Short mmCIF file of C-alpha atoms (C1' of nucleotides) and ligand atoms in Angstrom, two decimals:
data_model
loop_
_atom_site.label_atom_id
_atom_site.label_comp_id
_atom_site.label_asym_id
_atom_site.label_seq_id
_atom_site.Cartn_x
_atom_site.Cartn_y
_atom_site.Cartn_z
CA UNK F 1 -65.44 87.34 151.94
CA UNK F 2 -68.28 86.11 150.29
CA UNK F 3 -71.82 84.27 151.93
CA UNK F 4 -72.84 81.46 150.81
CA UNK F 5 -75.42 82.62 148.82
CA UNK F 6 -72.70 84.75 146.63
CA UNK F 7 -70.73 81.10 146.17
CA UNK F 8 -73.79 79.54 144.35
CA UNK F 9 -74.50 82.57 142.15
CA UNK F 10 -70.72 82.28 141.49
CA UNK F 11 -71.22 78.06 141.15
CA UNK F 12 -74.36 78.21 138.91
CA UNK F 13 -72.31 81.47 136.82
CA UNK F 14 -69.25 78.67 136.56
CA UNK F 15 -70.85 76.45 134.97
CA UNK F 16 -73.02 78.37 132.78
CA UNK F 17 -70.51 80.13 131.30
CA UNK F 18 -68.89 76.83 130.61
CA UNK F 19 -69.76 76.58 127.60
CA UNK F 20 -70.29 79.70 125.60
CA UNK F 21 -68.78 82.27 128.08
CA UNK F 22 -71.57 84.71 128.92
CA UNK F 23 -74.86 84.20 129.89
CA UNK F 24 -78.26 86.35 130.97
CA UNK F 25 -79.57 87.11 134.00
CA UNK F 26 -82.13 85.31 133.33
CA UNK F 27 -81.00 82.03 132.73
CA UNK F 28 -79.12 82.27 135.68
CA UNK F 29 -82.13 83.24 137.89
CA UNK F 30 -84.25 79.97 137.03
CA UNK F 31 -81.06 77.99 137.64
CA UNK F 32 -80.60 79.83 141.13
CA UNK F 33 -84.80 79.40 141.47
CA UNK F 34 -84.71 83.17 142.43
CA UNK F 35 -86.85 85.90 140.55
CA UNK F 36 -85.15 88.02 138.24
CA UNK F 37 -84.67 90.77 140.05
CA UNK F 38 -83.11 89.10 143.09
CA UNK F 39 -80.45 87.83 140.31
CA UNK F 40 -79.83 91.20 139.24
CA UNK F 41 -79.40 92.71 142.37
CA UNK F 42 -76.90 90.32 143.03
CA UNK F 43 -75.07 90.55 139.80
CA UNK F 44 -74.73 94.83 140.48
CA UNK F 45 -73.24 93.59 144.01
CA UNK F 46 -70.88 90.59 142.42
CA UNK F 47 -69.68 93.34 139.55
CA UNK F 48 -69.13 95.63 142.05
CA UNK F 49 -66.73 93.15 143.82
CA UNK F 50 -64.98 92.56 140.76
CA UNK F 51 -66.27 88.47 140.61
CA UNK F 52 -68.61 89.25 137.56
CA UNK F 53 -68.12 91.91 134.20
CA UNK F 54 -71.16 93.35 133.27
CA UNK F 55 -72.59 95.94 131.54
CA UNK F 56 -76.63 97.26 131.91
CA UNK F 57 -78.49 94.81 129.37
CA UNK F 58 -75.72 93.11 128.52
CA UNK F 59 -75.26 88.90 129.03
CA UNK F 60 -72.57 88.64 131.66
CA UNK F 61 -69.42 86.71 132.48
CA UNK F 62 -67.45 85.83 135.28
CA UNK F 63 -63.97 88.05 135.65
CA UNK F 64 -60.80 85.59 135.99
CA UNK F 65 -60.71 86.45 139.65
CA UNK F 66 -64.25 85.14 139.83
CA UNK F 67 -63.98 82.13 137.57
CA UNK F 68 -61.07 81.11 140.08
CA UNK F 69 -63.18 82.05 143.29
CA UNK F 70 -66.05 79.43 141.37
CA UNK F 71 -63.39 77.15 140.68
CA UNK F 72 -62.16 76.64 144.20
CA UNK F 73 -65.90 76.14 145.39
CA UNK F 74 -66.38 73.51 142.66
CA UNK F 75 -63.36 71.93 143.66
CA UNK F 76 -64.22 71.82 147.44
CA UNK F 77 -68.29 69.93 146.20
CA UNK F 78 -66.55 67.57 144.12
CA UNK F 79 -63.45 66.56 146.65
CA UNK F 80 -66.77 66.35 149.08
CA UNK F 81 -68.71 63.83 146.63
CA UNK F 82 -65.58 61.73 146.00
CA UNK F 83 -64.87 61.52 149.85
CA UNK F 84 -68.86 60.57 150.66
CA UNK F 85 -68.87 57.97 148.24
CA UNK F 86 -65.23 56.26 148.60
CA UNK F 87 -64.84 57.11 152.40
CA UNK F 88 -68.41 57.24 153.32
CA UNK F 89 -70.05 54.49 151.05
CA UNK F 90 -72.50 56.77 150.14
CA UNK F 91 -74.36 56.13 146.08
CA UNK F 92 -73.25 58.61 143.38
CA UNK F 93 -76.98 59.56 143.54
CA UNK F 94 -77.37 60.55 147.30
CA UNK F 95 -73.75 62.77 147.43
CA UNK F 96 -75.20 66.27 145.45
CA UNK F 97 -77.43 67.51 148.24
CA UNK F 98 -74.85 67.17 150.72
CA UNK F 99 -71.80 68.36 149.04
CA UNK F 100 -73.95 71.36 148.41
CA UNK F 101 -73.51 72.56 151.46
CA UNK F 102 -70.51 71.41 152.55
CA UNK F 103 -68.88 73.26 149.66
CA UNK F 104 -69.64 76.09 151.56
CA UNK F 105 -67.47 75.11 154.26
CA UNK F 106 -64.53 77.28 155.05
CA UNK F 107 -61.41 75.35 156.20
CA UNK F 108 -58.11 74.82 154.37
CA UNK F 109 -57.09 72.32 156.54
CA UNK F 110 -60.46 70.24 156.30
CA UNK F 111 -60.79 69.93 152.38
CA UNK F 112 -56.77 69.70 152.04
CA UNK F 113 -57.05 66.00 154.11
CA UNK F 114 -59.98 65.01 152.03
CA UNK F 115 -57.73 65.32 148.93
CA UNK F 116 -54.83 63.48 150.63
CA UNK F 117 -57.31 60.93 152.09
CA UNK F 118 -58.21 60.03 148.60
CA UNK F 119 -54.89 60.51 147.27
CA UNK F 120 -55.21 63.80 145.19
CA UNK F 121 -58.41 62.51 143.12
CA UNK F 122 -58.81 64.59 139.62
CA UNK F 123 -62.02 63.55 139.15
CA UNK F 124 -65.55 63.34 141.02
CA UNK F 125 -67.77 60.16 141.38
CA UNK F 126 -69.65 61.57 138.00
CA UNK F 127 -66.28 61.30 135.81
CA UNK F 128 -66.74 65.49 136.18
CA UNK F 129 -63.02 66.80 136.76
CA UNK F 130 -61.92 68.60 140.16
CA UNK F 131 -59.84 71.71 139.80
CA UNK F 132 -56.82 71.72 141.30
CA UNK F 133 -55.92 73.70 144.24
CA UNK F 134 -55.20 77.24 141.73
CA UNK F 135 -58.69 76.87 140.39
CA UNK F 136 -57.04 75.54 137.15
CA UNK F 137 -59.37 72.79 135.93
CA UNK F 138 -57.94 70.14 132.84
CA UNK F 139 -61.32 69.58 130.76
CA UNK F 140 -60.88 66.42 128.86
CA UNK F 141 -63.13 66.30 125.88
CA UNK F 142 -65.07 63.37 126.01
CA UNK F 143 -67.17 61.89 123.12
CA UNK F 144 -71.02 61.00 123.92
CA UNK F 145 -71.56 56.94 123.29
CA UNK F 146 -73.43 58.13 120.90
CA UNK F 147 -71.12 59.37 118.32
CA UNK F 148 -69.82 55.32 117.75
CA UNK F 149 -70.81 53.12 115.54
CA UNK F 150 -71.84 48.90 116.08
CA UNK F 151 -68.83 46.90 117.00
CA UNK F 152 -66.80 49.47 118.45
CA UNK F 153 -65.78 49.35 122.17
CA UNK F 154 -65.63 52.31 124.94
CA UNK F 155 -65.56 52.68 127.92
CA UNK F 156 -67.59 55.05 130.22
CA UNK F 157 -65.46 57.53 132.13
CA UNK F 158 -68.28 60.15 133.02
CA UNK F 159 -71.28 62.14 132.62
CA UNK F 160 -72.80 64.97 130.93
CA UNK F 161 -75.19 65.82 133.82
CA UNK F 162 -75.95 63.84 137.09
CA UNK F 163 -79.69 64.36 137.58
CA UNK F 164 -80.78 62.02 140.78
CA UNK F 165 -82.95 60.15 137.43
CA UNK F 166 -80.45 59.71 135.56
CA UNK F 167 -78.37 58.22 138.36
CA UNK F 168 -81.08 56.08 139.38
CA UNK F 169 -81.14 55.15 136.08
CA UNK F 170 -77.86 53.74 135.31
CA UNK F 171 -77.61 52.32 139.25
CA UNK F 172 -81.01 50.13 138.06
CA UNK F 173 -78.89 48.61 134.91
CA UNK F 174 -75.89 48.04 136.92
CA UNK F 175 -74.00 50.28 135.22
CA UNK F 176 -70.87 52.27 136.53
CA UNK F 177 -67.93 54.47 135.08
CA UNK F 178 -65.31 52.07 133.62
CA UNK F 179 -67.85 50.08 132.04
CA UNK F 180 -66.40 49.03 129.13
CA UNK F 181 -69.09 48.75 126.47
CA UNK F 182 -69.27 47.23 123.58
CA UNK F 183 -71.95 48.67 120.73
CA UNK F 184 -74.43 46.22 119.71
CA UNK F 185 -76.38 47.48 117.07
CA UNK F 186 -78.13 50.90 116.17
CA UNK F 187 -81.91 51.40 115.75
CA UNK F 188 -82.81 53.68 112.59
CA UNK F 189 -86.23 54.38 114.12
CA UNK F 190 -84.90 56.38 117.31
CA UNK F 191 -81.70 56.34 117.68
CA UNK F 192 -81.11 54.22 120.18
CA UNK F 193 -78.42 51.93 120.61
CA UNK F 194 -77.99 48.22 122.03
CA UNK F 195 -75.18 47.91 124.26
CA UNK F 196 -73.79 44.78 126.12
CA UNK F 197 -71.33 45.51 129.44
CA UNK F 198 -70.33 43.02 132.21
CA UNK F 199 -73.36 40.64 132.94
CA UNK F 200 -75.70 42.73 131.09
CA UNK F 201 -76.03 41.90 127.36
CA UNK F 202 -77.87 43.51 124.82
CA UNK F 203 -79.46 46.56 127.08
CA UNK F 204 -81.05 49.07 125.01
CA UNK F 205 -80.08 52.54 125.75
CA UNK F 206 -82.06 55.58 123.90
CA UNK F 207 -80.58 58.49 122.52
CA UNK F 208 -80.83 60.38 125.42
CA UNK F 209 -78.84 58.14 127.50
CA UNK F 210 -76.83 57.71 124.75
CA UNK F 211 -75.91 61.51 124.33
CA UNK F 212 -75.00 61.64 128.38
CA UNK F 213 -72.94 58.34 128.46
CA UNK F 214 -69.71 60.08 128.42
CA UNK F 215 -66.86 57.42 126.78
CA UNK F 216 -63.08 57.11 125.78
CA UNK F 217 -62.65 54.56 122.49
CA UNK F 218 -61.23 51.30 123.86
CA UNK F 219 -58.43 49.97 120.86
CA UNK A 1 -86.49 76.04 160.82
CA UNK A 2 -84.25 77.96 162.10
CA UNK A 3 -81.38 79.52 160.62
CA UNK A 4 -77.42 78.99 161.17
CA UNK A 5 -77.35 81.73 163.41
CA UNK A 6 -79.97 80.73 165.31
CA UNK A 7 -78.70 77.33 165.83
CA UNK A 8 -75.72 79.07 167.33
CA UNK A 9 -78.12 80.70 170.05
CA UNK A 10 -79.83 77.57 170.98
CA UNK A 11 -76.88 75.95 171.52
CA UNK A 12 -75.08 78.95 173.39
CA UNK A 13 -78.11 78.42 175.77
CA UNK A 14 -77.59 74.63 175.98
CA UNK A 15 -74.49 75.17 177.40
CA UNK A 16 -74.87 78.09 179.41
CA UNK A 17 -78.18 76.40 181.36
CA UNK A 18 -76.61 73.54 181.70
CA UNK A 19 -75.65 73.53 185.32
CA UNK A 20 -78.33 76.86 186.52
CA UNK A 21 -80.92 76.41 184.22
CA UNK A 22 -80.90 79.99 183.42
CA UNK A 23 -79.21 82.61 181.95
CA UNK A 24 -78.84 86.08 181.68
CA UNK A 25 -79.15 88.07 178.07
CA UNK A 26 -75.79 89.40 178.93
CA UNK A 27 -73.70 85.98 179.45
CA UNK A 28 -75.66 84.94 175.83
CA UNK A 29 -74.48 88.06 174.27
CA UNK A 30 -70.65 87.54 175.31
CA UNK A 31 -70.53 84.32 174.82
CA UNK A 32 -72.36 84.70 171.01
CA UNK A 33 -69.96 87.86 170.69
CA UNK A 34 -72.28 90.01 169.53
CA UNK A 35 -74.09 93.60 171.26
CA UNK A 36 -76.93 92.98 173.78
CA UNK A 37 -79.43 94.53 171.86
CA UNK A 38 -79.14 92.21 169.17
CA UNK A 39 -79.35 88.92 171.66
CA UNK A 40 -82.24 90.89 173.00
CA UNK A 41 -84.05 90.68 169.53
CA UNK A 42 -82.60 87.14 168.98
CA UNK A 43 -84.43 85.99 171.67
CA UNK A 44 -87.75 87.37 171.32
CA UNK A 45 -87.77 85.77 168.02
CA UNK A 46 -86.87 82.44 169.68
CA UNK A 47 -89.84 83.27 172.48
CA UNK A 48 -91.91 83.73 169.82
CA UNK A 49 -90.89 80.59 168.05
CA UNK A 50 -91.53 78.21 171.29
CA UNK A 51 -88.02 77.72 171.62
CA UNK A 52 -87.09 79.52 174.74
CA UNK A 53 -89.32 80.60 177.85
CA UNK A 54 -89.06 84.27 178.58
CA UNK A 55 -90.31 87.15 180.15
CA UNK A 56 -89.16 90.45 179.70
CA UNK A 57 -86.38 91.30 182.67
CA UNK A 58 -86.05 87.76 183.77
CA UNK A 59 -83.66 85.48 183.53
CA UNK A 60 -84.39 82.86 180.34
CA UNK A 61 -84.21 79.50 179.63
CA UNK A 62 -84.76 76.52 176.82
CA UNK A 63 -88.31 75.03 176.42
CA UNK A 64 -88.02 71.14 176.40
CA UNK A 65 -88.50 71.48 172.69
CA UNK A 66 -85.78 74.16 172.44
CA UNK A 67 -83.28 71.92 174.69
CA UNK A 68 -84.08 68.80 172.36
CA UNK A 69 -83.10 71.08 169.84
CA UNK A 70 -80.07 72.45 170.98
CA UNK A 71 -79.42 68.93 172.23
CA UNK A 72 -79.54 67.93 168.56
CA UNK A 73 -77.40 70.18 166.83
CA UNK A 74 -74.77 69.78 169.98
CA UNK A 75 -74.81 65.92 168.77
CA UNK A 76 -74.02 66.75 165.22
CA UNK A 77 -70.95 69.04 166.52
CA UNK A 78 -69.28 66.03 169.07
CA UNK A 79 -70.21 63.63 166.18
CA UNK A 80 -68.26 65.46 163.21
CA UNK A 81 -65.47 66.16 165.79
CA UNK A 82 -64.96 61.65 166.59
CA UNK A 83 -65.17 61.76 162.92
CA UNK A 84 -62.41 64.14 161.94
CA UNK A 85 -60.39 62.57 164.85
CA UNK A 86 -61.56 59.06 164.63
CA UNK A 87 -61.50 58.84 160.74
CA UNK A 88 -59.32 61.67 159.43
CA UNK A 89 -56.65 61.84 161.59
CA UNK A 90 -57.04 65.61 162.96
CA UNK A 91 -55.49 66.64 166.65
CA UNK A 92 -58.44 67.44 169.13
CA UNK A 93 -57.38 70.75 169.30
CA UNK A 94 -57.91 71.31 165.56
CA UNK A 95 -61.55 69.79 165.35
CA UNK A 96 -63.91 72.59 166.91
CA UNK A 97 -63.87 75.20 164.17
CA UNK A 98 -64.41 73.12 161.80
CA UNK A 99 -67.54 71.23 163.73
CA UNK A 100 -68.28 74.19 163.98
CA UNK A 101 -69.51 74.93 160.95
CA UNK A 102 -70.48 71.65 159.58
CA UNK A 103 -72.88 70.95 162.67
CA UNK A 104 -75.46 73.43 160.19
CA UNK A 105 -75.73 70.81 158.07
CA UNK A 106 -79.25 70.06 157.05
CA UNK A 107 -78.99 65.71 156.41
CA UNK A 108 -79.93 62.58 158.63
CA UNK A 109 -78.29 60.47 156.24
CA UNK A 110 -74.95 62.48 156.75
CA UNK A 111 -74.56 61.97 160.16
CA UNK A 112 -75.94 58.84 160.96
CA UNK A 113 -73.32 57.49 158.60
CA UNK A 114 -70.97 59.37 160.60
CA UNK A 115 -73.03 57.84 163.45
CA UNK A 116 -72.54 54.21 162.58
CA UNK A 117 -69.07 54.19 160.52
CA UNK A 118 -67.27 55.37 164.40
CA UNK A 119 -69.47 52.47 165.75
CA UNK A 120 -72.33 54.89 167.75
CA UNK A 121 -70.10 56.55 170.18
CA UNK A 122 -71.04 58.19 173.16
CA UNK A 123 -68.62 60.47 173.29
CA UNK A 124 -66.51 63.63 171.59
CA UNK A 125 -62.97 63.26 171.39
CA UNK A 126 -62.59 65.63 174.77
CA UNK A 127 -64.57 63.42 176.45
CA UNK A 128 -67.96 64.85 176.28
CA UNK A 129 -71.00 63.12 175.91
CA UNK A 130 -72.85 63.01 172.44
CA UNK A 131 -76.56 62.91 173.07
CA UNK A 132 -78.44 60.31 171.49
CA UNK A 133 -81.02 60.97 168.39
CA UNK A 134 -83.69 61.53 170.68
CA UNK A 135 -81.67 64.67 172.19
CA UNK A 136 -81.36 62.53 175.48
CA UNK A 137 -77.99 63.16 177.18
CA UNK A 138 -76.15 60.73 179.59
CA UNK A 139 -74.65 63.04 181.76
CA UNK A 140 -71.66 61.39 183.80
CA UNK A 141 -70.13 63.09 186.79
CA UNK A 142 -66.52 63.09 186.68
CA UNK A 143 -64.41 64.20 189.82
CA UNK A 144 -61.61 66.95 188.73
CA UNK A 145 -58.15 65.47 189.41
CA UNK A 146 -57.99 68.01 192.04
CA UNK A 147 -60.29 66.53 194.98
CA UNK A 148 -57.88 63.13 195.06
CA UNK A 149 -54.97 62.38 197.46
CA UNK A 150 -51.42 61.74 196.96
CA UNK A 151 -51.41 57.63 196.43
CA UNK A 152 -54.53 57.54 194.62
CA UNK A 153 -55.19 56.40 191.00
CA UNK A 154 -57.43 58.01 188.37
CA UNK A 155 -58.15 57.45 184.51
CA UNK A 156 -58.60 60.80 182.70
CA UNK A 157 -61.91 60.20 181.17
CA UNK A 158 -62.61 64.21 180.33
CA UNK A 159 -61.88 67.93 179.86
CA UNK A 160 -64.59 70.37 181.71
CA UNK A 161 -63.65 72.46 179.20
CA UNK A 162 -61.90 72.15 175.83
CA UNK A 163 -59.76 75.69 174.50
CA UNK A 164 -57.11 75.62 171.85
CA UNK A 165 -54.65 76.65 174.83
CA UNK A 166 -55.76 73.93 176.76
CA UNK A 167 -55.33 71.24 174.47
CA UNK A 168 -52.16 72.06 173.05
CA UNK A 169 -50.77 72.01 177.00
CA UNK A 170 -51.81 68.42 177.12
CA UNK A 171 -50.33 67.49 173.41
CA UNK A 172 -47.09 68.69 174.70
CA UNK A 173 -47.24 66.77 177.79
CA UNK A 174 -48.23 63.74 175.97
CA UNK A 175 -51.44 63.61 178.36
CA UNK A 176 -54.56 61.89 176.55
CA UNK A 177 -58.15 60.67 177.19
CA UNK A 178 -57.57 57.07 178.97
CA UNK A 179 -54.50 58.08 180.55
CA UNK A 180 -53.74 56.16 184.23
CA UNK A 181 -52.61 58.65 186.24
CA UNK A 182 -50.81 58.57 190.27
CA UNK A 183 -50.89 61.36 192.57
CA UNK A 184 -47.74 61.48 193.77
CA UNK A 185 -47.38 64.86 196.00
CA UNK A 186 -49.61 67.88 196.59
CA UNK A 187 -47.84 70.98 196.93
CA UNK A 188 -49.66 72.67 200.18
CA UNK A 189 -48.31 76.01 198.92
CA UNK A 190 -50.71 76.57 195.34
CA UNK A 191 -52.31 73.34 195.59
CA UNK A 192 -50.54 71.81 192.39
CA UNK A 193 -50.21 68.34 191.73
CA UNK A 194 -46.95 66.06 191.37
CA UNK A 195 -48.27 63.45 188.69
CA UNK A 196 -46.90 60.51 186.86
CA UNK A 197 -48.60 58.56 183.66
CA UNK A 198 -46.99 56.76 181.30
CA UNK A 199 -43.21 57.81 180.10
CA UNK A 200 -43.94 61.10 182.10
CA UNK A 201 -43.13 60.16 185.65
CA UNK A 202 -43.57 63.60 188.19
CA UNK A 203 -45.01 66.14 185.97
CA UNK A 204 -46.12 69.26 188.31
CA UNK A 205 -49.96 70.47 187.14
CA UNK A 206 -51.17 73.85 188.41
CA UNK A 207 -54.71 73.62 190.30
CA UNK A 208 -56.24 75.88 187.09
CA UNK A 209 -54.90 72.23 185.13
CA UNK A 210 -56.07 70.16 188.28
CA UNK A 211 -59.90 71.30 187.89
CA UNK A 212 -59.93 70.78 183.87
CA UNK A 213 -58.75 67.69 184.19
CA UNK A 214 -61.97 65.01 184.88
CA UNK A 215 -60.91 61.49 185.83
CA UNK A 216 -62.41 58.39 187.09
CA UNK A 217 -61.01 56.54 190.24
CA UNK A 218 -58.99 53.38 189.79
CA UNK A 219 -58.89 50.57 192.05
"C1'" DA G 1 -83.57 106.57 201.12
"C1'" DT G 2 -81.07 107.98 197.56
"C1'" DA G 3 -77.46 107.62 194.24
"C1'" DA G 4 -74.74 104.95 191.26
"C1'" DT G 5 -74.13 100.97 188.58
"C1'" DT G 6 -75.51 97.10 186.05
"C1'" DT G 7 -78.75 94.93 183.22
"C1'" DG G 8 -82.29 94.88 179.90
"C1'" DT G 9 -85.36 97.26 176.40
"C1'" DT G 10 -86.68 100.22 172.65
"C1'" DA G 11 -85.95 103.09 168.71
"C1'" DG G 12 -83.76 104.01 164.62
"C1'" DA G 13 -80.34 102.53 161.04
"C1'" DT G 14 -77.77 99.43 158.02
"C1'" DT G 15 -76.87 95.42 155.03
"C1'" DA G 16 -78.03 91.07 152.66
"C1'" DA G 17 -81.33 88.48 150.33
"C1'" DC G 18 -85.48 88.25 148.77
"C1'" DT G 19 -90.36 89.68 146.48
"C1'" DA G 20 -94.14 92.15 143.49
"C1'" DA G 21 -95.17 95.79 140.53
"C1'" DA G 22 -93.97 99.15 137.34
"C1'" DC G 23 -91.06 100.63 134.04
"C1'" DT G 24 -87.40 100.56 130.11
"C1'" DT G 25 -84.71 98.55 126.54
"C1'" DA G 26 -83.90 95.09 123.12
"C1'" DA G 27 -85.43 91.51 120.05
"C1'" DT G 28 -89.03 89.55 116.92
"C1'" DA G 29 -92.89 89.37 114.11
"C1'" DT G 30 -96.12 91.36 111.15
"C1'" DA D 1 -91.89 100.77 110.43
"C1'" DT D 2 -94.47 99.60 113.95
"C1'" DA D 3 -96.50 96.57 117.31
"C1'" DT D 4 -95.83 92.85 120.33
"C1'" DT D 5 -93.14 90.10 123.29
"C1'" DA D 6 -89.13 89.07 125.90
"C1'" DA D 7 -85.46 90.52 128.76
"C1'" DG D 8 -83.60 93.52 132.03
"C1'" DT D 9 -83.93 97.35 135.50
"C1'" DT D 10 -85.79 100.19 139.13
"C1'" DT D 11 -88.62 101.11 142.98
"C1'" DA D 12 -90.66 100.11 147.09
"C1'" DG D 13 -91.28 96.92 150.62
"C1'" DT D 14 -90.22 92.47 153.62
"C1'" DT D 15 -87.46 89.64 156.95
"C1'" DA D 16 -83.20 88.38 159.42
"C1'" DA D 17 -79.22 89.88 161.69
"C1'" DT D 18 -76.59 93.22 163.15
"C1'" DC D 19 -75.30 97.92 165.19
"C1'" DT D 20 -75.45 102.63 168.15
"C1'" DA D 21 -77.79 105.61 171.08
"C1'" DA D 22 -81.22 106.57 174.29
"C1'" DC D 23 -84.01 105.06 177.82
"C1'" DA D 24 -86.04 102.10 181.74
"C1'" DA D 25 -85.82 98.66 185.36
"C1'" DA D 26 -83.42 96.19 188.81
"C1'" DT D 27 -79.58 95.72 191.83
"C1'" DT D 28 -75.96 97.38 194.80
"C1'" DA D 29 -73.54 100.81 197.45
"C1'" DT D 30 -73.44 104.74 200.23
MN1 MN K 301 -72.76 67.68 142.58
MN1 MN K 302 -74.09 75.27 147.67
MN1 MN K 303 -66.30 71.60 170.00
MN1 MN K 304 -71.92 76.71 164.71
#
DNA sequence: ATAATTTGTTAGATTAACTAAACTTAATAT
DNA sequence: ATATTAAGTTTAGTTAATCTAACAAATTAT
């Protein structure tokens, strides 16, 4: 129905749209590393197909059929991650590359044991949610670490992103989702926050990290 | 390198040398399903490309580099079909579609995880031989059931070949890899076999069932 | 030896995915 | 208001993979 290549424009238009619900071509050609026109070209052929709305000049959005089709290939990358890591013992860090392409992988039968395997997961090994099998997705809103103040307690249940640096990162400082953290103090000059978690007290954690430490308040 | 596709034809040509050594365009192009023409173009591009040796009219074959190739990719299919066996409970008879597609997939790590979580086997769950990760391939030669006598006693070690059909004949006669079998009769009339193995004492197998099946001698 | 058939090749087209170059429209800065 | 820049589109061309139709070589039958 649609090649690979189609999925990932449909992927990468997923989760651009995420947030504000249309984006440009052009954003979505430096995500996709293609030139712009190849991203247009693509776009006229997606519209055509009813997976994208679009209009000449206009920023673009995904049609519900085509948010679904995304859905279900985001589903079948993060049922892959969560299946290489708990069934595989693979790191969170090493599972992108390959779920990438398994994603692409067409076989009800093949993703449908993963999920049983793992006992219906909603979530991937980044805290990011997996849609269920109608491409509906539940998107909790979770509050940055950095929004909470010294003395409170959360814990970390995901991510914002999962750059290979970032996970790298965080595998360095022993840190892993549940963590339950408890906020040290709060540096005026930058922003940056002390943090102690099991067997590592008092790690400082900039704002950056701060703003992608993903966290539910603990009491 | 080379692209899915291409993978397909190396493999195709694996299989098809494997007891000649060469093949016709024509055999590639039925087997591949697709026009002669364009496994005629295929394989000039693989000529070109050092994978297979050719000269226009002749039969062709793999260069060493193309059979270590196809030898490869041939590993990755028998290895992802132990592991949806082995490790995720699929039928034998399900497993080939979906190796299928995931024996494209571009990662050592992947499957030499695969590799070492079944414990390095040496064969595919129809009793085929994985090559190794140099593309080296242990070829055993297995008797067909069909050249013993009435008395003897053979293990069923392999299939010569492994269709959907096939497979689901032996699921419903209970018949597996391992199985100790005893020629009881030989029927002079079609040359099928009276056979008993466990809880199925005289089943009756056809000589089309006879050849397929590829035992060991016991005792 | 010649004809018929099978097998393999070439030519010409199509579609998908991509590019560079040229052009157009929209947004922004002066 | 106009010039400059950014964003988007079109055109023309490439490569891979496929096809149909026409043709050529090799094999088999008469
Ligand atoms: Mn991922
Ligand atoms: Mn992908
Ligand atoms: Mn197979
Ligand atoms: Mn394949």
């Amino acid at each position: 129905m649609v090649s690979p290549t189609a999925e990932n424009y449909l992927k990468a238009l997923f989760s651009l749209t995420a947030e504000r619900g249309e984006v440009n071509i052009t954003e979505l050609s430096h995500l996709l590393q293609v030139k712009l026109p190849t991203a247009n070209s693509m776009i006229k052929s997606l519209h055509e197909q009813g997976w994208v709305s679009y209009e000449k000049y206009k920023p673009l959005s995904l049609t519900p059929k085509g948010k679904k089709k995304a859905a279900l290939i985001v589903r079948k990358h993060r049922l892959t991650e969560m299946y290489l890591v708990d069934k595989m013992g693979f790191g969170w860090e090493e599972v992108h590359e390959i779920a990438e392409q398994v994603e692409h992988i067409d076989s009800t039968i093949f993703f449908d044991r993963m999920d049983e395997l793992l006992g219906n997961p909603n979530v991937d090994p980044h805290g990011s949610p997996i849609p269920d099998k109608n491409g509906e997705i539940q998107q909790k809103n979770h509050d940055p670490l950095g929004v909470f103040k010294p003395g409170e307690k959360a814990k970390l249940v995901a991510l914002a992103h999962s750059s290979s640096d970032f996970l790298k990162f965080l595998n360095r400082r022993e840190l892993l989702l549940g963590a339950e953290l408890k906020i040290e103090s709060i540096e005026n000059y930058d922003n940056s926050m002390v943090v102690s978690y099991e067997n590592h007290p008092f790690e400082t954690f900039s704002k950056v990290v701060c703003d992608a430490l993903l966290v539910e308040r603990l009491v």
